mmCIF file of C-alpha atoms in Angstrom:
data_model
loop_
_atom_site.group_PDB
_atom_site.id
_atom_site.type_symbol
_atom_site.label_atom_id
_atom_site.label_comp_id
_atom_site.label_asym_id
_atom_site.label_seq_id
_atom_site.Cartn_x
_atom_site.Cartn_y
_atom_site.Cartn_z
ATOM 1 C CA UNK L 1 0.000 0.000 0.000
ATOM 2 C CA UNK L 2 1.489 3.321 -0.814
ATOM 3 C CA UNK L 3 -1.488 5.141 0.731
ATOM 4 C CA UNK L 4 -1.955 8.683 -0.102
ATOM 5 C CA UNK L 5 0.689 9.804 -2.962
ATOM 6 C CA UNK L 6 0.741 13.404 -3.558
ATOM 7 C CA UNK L 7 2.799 15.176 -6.958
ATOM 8 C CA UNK L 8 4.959 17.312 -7.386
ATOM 9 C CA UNK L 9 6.896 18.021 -3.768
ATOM 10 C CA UNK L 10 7.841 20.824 -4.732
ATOM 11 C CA UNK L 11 6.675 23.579 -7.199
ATOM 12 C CA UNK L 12 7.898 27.557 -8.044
ATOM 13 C CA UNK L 13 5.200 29.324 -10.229
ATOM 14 C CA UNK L 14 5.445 32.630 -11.435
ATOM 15 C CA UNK L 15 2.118 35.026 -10.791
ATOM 16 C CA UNK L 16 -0.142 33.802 -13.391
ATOM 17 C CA UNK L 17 0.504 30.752 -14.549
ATOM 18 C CA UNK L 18 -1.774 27.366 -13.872
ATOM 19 C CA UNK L 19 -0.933 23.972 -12.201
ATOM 20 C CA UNK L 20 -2.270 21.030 -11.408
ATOM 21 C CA UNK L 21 -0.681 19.459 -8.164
ATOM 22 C CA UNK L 22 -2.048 15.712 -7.981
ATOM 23 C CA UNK L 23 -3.174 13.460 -5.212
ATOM 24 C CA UNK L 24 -3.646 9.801 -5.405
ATOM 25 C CA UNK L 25 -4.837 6.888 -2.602
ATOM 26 C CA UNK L 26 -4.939 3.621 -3.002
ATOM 27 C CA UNK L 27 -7.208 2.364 0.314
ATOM 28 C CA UNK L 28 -10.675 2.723 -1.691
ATOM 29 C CA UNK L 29 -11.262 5.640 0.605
ATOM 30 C CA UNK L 30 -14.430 7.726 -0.349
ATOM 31 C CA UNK L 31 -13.331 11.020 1.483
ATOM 32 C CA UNK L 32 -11.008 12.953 -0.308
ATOM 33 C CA UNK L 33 -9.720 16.659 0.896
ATOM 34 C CA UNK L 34 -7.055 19.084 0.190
ATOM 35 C CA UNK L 35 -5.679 21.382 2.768
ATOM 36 C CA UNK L 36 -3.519 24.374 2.630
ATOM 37 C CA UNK L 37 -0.958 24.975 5.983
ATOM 38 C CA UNK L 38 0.182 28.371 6.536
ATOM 39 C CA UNK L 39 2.320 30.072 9.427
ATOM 40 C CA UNK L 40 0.195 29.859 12.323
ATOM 41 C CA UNK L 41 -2.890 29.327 10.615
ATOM 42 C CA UNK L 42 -2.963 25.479 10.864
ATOM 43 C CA UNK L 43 -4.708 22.989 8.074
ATOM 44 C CA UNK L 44 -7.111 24.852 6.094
ATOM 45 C CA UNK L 45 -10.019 23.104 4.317
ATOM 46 C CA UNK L 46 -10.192 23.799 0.539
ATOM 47 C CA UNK L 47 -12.350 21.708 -1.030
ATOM 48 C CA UNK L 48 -13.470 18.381 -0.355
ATOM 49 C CA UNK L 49 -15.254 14.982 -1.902
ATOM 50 C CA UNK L 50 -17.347 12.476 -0.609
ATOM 51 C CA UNK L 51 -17.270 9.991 -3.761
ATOM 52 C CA UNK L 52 -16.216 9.957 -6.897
ATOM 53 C CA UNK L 53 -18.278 12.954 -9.125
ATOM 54 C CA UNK L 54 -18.885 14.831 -5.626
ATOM 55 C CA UNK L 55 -17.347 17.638 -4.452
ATOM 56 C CA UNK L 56 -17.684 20.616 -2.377
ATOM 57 C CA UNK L 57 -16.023 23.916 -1.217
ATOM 58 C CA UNK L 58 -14.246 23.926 2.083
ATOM 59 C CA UNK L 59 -12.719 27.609 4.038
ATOM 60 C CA UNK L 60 -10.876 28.774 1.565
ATOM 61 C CA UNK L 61 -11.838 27.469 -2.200
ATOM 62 C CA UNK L 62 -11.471 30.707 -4.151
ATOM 63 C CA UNK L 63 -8.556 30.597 -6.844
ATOM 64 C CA UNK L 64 -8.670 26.411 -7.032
ATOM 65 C CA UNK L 65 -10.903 23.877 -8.885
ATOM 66 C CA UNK L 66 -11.180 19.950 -8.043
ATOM 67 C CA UNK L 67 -13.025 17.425 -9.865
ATOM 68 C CA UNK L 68 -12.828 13.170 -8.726
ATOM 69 C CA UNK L 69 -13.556 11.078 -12.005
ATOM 70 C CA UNK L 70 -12.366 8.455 -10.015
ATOM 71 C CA UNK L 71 -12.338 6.963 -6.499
ATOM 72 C CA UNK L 72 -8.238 7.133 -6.520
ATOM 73 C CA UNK L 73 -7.622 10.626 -7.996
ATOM 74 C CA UNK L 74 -8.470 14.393 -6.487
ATOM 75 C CA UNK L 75 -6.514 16.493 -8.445
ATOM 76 C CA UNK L 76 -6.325 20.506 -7.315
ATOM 77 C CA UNK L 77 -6.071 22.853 -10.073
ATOM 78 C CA UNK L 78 -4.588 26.783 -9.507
ATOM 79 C CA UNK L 79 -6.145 28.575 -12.062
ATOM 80 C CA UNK L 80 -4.067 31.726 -11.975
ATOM 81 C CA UNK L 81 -1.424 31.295 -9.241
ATOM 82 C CA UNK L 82 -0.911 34.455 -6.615
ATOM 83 C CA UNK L 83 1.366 35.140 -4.370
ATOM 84 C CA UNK L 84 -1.201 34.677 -1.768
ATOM 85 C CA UNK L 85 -1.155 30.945 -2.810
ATOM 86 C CA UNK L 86 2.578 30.395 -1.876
ATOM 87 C CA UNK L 87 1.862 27.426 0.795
ATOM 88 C CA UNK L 88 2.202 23.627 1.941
ATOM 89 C CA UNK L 89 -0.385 22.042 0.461
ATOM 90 C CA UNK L 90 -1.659 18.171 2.285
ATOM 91 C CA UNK L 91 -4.206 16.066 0.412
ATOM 92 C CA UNK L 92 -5.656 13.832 2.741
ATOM 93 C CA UNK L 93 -8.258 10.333 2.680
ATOM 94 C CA UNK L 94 -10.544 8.537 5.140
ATOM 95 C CA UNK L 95 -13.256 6.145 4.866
ATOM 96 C CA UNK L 96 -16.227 8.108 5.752
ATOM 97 C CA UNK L 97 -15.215 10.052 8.540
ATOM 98 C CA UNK L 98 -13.170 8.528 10.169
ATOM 99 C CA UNK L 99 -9.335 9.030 10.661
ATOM 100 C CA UNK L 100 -7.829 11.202 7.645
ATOM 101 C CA UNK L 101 -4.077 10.043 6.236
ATOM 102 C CA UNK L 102 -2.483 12.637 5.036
ATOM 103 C CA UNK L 103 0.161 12.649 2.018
ATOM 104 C CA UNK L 104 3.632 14.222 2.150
ATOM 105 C CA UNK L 105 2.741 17.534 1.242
ATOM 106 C CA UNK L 106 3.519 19.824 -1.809
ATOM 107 C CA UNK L 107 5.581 23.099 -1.306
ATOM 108 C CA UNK L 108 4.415 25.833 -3.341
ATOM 109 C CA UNK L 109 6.100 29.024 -4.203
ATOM 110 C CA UNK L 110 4.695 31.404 -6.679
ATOM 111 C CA UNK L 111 6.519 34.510 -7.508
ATOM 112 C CA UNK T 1 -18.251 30.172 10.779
ATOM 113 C CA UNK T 2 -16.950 27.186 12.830
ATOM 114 C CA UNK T 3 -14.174 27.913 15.294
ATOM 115 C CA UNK T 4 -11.806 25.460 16.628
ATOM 116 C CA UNK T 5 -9.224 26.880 19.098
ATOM 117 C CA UNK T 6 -6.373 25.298 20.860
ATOM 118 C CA UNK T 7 -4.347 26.499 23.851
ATOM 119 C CA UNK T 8 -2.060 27.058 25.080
ATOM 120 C CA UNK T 9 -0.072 27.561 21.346
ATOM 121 C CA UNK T 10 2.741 26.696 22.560
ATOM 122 C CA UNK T 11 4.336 24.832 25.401
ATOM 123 C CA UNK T 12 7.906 23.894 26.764
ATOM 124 C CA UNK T 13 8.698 21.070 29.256
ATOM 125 C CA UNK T 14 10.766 19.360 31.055
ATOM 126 C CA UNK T 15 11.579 15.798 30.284
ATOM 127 C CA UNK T 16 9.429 13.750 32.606
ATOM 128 C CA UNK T 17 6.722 16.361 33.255
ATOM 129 C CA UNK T 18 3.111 15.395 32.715
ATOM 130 C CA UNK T 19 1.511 17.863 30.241
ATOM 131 C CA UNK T 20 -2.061 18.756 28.907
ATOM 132 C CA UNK T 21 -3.909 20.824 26.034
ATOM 133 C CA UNK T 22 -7.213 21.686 25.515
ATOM 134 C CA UNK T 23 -9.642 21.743 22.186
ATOM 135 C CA UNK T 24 -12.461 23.862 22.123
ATOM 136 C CA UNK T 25 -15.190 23.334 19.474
ATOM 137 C CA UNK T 26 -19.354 24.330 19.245
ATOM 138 C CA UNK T 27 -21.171 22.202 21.508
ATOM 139 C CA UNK T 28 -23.817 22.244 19.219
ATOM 140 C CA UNK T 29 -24.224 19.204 15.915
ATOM 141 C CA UNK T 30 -21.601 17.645 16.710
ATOM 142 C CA UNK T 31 -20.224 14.525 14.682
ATOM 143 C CA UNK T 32 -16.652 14.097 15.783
ATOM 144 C CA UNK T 33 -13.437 14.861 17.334
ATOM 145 C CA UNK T 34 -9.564 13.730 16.170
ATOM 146 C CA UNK T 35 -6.619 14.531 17.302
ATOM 147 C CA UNK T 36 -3.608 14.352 15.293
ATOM 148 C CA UNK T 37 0.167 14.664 15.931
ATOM 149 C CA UNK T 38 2.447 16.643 13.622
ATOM 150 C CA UNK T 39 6.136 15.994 13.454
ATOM 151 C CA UNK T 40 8.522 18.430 11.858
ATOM 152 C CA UNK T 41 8.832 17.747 8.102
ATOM 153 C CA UNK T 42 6.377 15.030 8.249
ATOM 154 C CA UNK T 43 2.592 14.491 7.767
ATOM 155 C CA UNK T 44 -0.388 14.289 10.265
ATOM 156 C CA UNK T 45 -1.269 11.224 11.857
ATOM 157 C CA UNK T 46 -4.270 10.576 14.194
ATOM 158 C CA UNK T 47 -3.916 9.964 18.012
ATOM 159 C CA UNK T 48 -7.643 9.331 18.475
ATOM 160 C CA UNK T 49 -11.402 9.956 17.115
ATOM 161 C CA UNK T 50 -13.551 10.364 19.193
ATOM 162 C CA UNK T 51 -17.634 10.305 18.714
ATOM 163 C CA UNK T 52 -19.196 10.062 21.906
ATOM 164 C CA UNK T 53 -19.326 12.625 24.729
ATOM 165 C CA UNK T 54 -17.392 11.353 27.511
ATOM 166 C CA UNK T 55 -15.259 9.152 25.500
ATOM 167 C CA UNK T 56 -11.717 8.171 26.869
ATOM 168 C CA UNK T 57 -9.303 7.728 24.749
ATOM 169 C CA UNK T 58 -5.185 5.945 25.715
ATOM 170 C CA UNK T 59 -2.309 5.085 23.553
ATOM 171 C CA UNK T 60 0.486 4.188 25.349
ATOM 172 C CA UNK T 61 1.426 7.784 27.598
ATOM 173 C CA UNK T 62 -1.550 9.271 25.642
ATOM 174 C CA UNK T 63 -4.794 10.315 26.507
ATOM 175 C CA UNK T 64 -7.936 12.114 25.527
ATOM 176 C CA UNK T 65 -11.133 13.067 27.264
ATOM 177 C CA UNK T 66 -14.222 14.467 25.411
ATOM 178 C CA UNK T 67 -16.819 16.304 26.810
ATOM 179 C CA UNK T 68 -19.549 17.157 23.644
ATOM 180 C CA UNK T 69 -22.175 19.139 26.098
ATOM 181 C CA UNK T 70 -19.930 21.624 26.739
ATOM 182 C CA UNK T 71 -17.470 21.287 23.754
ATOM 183 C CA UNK T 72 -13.963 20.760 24.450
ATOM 184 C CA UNK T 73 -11.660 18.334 24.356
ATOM 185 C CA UNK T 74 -8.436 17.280 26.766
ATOM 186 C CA UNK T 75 -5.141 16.117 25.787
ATOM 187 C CA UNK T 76 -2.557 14.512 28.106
ATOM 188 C CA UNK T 77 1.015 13.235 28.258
ATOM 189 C CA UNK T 78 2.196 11.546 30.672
ATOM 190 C CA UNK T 79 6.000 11.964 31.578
ATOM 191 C CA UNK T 80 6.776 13.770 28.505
ATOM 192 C CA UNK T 81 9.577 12.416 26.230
ATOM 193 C CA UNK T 82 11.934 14.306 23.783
ATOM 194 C CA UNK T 83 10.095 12.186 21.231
ATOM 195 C CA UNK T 84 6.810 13.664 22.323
ATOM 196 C CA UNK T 85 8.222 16.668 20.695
ATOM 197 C CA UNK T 86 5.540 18.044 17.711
ATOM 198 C CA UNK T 87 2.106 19.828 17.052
ATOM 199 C CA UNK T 88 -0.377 18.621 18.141
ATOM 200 C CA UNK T 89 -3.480 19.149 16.357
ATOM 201 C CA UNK T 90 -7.240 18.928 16.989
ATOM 202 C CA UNK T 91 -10.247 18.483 13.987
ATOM 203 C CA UNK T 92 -14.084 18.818 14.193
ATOM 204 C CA UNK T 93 -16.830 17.855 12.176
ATOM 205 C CA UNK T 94 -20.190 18.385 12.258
ATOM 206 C CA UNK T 95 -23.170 16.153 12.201
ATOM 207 C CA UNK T 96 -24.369 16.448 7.977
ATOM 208 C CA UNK T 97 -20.991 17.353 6.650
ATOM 209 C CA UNK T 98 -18.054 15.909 5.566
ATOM 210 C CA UNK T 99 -15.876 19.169 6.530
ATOM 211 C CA UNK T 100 -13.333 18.943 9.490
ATOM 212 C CA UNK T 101 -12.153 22.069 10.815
ATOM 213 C CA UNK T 102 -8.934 22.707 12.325
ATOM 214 C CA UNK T 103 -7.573 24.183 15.323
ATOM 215 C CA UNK T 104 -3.948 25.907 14.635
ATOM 216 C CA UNK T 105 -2.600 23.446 17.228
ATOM 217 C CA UNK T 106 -0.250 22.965 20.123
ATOM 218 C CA UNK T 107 3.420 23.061 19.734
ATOM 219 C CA UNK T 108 5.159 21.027 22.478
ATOM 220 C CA UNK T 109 9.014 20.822 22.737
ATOM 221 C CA UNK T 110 10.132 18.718 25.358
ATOM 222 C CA UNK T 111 13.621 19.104 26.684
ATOM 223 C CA UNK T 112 16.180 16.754 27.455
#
């Protein structure tokens, strides 16, 4: 089990420009989310998804997009990347609600 | 807007010592409570989840009380180790969502 994959690690964008960062699991979890973690603002929920073709907005969703064609996948699209963006981002996976397991992280910098 | 809060934000001890943190969340719908601990440079992983209020939670030197009615949540160590040494981190979710909020967590250092 590799459990909950999450690509690139580590990502410099320039104000602007569009990414996808990727996020994988391979327990046949249903719950999907992506956090952001910022200087003493703990994990922020951005958007969520409860099965595949669900989703839903978490705190902070303005400026990224998610879709889940699949039970495995819940990519997190930057549409135009900020400064304001610049953050550690954790995808994370549970079945139902239970405990979440959380990826490595991606480290984004956009300039 | 749910509110989570965590206190103290940070703490330093003494090898040994016996520490504890508390979790605040609305008292009212609730679902659940986890705790997570956060090593440097590595990912969350949960300590407990807990559903029901007065739940008691151990893991090894690792406890956790819940108390729903009035909505907070306990966290102890017992004789803190250098190893204890991380955030720690508290989530809540209501009852007819999927969305856990997040406190900003506890920082413990324990020194040698």
């Amino acid at each position: 089990n590799a459990g909950v994959t999450q690509t690139p690690k580590f990502q410099v964008l320039k104000t602007g420009q569009s990414m996808t960062l990727q996020c994988a699991q391979d327990m046949n979890h249903e719950y999907m989310s992506w956090y952001r973690q910022d200087p003493g603002m703990g994990l922020r929920l951005i958007h969520y998804s409860v099965g595949a073709g669900i989703t839903d907005q978490g705190e902070v969703p303005n400026g990224y997009n998610v879709s889940r064609s699949t039970t495995e996948d819940f990519p997190l699209r930057l549409l135009s990347a900020a400064p304001s963006q610049t953050s550690v981002y954790f995808c994370a996976s549970s079945y139902s609600r239970g405990e979440q397991f959380f990826g490595p992280g991606t480290r984004l910098t956009v300039l | 807007i749910l509110n989570v809060e965590q206190s103290p934000q940070s703490l330093h001890v003494q090898e040994g010592d016996s520490t504890n943190f508390t979790c605040s969340f609305p008292s009212s719908n609730f679902y659940a409570l986890h705790w997570y601990r956060w090593e440097t440079a590595k990912s969350p992983e949960a300590l407990f989840v807990m559903t029901l209020n007065g739940d008691e939670k151990k893991k090894g030197r690792i406890s956790a009380t819940l108390n729903t009615k009035e909505g907070y949540s306990y966290l102890y160590i017992k004789g803190s180790q250098p190893e204890d040494s991380a955030t720690y981190l508290c989530a809540f979710c209501t009852s007819g969502t999927y969305k856990y909020i997040f406190g900003t967590g506890t920082r413990l250092k324990v020194l040698a």
